[in-house]
GROMACS .gro file of C-alpha atoms in nm:
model
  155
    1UNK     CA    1   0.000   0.000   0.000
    2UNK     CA    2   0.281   0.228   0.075
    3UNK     CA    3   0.424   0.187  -0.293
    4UNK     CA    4   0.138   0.268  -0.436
    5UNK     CA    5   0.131   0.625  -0.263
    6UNK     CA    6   0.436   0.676  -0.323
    7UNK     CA    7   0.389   0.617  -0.674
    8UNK     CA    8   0.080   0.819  -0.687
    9UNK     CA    9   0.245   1.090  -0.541
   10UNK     CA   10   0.583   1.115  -0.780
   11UNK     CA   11   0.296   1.093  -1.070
   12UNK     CA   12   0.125   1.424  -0.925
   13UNK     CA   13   0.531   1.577  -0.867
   14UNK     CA   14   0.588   1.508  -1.221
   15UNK     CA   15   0.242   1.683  -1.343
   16UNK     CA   16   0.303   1.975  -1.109
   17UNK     CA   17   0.687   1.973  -1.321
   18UNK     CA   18   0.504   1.975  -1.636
   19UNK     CA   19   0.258   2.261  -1.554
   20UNK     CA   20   0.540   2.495  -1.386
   21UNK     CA   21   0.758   2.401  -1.700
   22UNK     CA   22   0.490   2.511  -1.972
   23UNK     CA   23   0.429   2.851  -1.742
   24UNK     CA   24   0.791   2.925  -1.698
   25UNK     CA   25   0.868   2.888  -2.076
   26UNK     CA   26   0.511   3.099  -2.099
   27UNK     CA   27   0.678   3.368  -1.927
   28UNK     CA   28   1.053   3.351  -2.014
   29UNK     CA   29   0.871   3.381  -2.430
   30UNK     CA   30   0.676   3.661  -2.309
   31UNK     CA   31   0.873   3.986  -2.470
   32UNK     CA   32   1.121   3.767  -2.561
   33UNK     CA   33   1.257   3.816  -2.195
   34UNK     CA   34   1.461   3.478  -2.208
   35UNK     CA   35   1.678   3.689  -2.503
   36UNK     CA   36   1.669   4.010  -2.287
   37UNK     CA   37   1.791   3.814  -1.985
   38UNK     CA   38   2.045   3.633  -2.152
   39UNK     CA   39   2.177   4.006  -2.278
   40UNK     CA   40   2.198   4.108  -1.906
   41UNK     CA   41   2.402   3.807  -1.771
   42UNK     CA   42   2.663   3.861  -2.021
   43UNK     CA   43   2.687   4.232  -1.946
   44UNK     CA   44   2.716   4.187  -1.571
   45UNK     CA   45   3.033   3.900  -1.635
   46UNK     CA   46   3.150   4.158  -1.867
   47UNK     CA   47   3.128   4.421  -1.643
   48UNK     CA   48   3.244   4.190  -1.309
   49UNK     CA   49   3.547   4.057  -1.501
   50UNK     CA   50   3.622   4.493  -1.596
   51UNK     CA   51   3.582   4.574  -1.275
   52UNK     CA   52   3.769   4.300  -1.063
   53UNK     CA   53   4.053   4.361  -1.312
   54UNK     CA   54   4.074   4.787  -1.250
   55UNK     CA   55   3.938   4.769  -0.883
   56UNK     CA   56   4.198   4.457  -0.814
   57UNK     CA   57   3.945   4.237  -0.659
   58UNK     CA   58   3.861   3.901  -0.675
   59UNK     CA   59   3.600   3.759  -0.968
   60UNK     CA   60   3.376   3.642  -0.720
   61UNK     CA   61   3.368   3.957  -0.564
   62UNK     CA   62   3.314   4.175  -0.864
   63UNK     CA   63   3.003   3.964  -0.954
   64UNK     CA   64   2.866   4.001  -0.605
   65UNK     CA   65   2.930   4.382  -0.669
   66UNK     CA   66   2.770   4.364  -0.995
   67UNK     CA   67   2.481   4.168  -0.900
   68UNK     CA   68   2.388   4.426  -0.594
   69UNK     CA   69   2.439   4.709  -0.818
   70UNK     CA   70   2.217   4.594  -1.118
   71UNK     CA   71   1.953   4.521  -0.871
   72UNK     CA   72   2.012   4.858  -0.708
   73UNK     CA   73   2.041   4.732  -0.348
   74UNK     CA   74   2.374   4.856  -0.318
   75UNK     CA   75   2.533   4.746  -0.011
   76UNK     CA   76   2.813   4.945  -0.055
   77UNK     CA   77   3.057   4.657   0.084
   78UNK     CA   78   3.236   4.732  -0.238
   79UNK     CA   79   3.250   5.069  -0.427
   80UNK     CA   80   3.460   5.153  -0.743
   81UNK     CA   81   3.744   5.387  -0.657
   82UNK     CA   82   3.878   5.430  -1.064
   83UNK     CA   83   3.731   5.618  -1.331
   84UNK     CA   84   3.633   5.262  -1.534
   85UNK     CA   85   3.576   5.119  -1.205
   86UNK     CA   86   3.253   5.392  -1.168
   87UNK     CA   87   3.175   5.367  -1.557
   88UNK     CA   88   3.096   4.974  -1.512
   89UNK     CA   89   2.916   5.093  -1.238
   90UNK     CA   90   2.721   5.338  -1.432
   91UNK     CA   91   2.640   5.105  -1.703
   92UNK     CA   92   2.519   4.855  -1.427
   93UNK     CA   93   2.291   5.110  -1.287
   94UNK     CA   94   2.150   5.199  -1.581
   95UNK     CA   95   2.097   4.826  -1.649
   96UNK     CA   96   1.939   4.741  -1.318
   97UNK     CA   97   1.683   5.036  -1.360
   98UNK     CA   98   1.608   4.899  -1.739
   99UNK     CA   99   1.549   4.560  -1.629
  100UNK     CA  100   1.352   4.631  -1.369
  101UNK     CA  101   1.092   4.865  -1.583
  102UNK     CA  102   1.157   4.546  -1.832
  103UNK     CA  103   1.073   4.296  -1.586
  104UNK     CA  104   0.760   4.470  -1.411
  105UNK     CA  105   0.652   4.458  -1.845
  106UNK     CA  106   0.702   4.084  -1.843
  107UNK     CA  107   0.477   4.035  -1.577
  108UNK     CA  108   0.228   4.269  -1.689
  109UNK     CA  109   0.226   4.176  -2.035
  110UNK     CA  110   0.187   3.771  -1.903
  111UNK     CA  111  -0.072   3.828  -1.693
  112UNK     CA  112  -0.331   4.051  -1.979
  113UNK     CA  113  -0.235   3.782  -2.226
  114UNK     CA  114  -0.365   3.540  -2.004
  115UNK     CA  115  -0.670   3.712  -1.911
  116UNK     CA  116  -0.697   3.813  -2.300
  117UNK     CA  117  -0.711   3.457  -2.400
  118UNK     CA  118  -0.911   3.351  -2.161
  119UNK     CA  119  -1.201   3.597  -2.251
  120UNK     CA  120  -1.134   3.524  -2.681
  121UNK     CA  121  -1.227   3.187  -2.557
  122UNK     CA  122  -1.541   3.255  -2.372
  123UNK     CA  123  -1.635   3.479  -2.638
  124UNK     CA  124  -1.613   3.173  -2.903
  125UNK     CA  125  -1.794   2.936  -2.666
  126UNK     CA  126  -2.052   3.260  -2.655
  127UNK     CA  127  -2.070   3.215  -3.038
  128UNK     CA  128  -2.091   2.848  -3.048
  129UNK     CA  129  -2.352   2.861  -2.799
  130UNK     CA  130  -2.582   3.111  -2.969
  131UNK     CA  131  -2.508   2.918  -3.315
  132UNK     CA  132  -2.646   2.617  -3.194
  133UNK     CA  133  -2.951   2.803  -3.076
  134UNK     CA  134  -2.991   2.963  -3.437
  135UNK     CA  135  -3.014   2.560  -3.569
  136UNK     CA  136  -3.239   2.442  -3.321
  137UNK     CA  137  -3.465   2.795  -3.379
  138UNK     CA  138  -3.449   2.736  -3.764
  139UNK     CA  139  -3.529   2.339  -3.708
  140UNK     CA  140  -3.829   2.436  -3.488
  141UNK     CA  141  -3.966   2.663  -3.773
  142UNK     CA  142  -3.942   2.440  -4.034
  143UNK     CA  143  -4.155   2.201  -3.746
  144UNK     CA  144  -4.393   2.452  -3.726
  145UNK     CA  145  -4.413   2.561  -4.097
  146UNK     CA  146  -4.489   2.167  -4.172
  147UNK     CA  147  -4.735   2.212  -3.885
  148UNK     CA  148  -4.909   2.447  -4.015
  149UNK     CA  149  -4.839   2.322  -4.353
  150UNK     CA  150  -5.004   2.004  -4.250
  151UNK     CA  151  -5.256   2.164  -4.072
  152UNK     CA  152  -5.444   2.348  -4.385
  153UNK     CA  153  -5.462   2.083  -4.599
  154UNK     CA  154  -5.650   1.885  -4.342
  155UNK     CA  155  -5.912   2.163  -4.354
   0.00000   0.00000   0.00000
């Protein structure tokens, strides 16, 4: 009895996978932010490998700095003291602030499309529905026309 829960329940883990895995790759399509994303992790190694190499600290610490810089949290743990040190910064700043606005899109965007399909799709069941009233309404008037039809020539 045991196996069979547990068997049951790795079946519903796996369909949970599959539904978070078509939503995620919903979302990551939506504006192509998978693309835009993509653009922004290769500009903040860029930037982290520029600015461990003029600030002289580690890699690992440069992407830490970049990281909480993009984001604009800025902890301030680690500050650029050169003139390309505060460029990357700039450019990381700038980046954090357009991926944000980007990001808050995304969402937005996901969530009307959603809703926006959604309400095509009740409006075509709408249609279908009042379709298959116009057939029954025309079937019941030719019933009645016969009727009637019927009707006078038994007079």
């Amino acid at each position: 009895m045991g196996q069979i829960s547990k068997f049951a329940l790795i079946g519903r883990l796996i369909g949970m996978f599959g539904k978070f895995n078509r939503s995620s790759n919903r979302f990551l399509n939506t504006n192509s932010f998978y693309q835009v994303a993509n653009i922004a992790v290769a500009i903040i190694m860029t930037d982290s490998f520029v600015f461990s190499l003029f600030e002289k600290i580690s890699f690992g610490d440069a992407v830490w700095w970049a990281i909480v810089t993009t984001t604009t949290v800025g902890y301030g743990d680690f500050y650029p003291k050169t003139i390309v040190g505060k460029f990357a910064a700039a450019i990381l700043m700038f980046l954090g602030i357009g991926l944000i606005g980007y990001l808050t899109s995304t969402i937005t965007n996901y969530f009307t499309n959603d809703m926006e399909q959604k309400e095509k799709s009740q409006e075509l069941e709408q249609i279908s529905k009042i379709e298959s009233l116009e057939r029954k309404i025309d079937l019941l008037v030719n019933k009645i026309e016969t009727l009637e039809g019927n009707n006078r020539k038994n007079k």
